[in-house]
């Protein structure tokens, strides 16, 4: 009676041992595969694109001096109107032109009067042009000398008088540039995989860098260079 009970127990124990062995082999295979999947390569992909600015901001400045304050205001008004008329003749609309109040400086009110200063009052006039017609603005800048015949000397040398050019249509070029950066990164990864006798696997993770927009050079600030660097990590397979 005891022998008959021992046989099924022995068979059951053998099956359990076989199951544990098979389970161990399966788990071992999975661990080996997981270990292999830990081999990765991290690369960076670069994309650059030259674009033309689509918005321009141009502060047009000039200065007037006089010893008679009333006369100074009249001169400022006349010359401001001439500058605005000039801009309209070039093709700009009234909505694109903004006139700031003139800044009047009384040199005698400063307490110290420089004997070399000929005029007591100085007025700084600023007219701002905000437009999306960049080509027209560039053309107009070359024609500004025509205002000199009216005694208007436009200042364009100091920092506050320089035109500012902007590119605000980044969303239009984003998809294309991200795709290009990703392809560039994959090419680098494939070269690494080939050199290391491996095969490139799937992407483990990816990080999109920030877009940067800078002038192409100091002579053409209306031409911008858009740049993006993406970071991708790929699995390596044998």
PDB file of C-alpha atoms in Angstrom, residues 4 9 53 63 83 112-113 136 138 146 149 156 166 168 173 211 238:
ATOM      1  CA  UNK A   4       1.603   2.348  -4.538  1.00  0.00           C
ATOM      2  CA  UNK A   9       4.649  11.126  -5.558  1.00  0.00           C
ATOM      3  CA  UNK A  53      13.273  87.461 -41.924  1.00  0.00           C
ATOM      4  CA  UNK A  63      17.759 115.412 -33.840  1.00  0.00           C
ATOM      5  CA  UNK A  83       9.584 111.684 -42.931  1.00  0.00           C
ATOM      6  CA  UNK A 112      26.133 123.685 -15.978  1.00  0.00           C
ATOM      7  CA  UNK A 113      26.276 125.387 -19.357  1.00  0.00           C
ATOM      8  CA  UNK A 136      10.433  97.201 -49.239  1.00  0.00           C
ATOM      9  CA  UNK A 138      15.578  97.292 -47.409  1.00  0.00           C
ATOM     10  CA  UNK A 146      16.914 111.916 -50.300  1.00  0.00           C
ATOM     11  CA  UNK A 149      17.829 117.840 -49.101  1.00  0.00           C
ATOM     12  CA  UNK A 156      21.669 104.971 -38.364  1.00  0.00           C
ATOM     13  CA  UNK A 166      12.805  88.838 -37.008  1.00  0.00           C
ATOM     14  CA  UNK A 168       8.441  84.477 -36.620  1.00  0.00           C
ATOM     15  CA  UNK A 173       9.956  74.847 -40.819  1.00  0.00           C
ATOM     16  CA  UNK A 211      15.616  75.752 -31.858  1.00  0.00           C
ATOM     17  CA  UNK A 238      24.579  41.528 -32.686  1.00  0.00           C
TER      18      UNK A 238
END
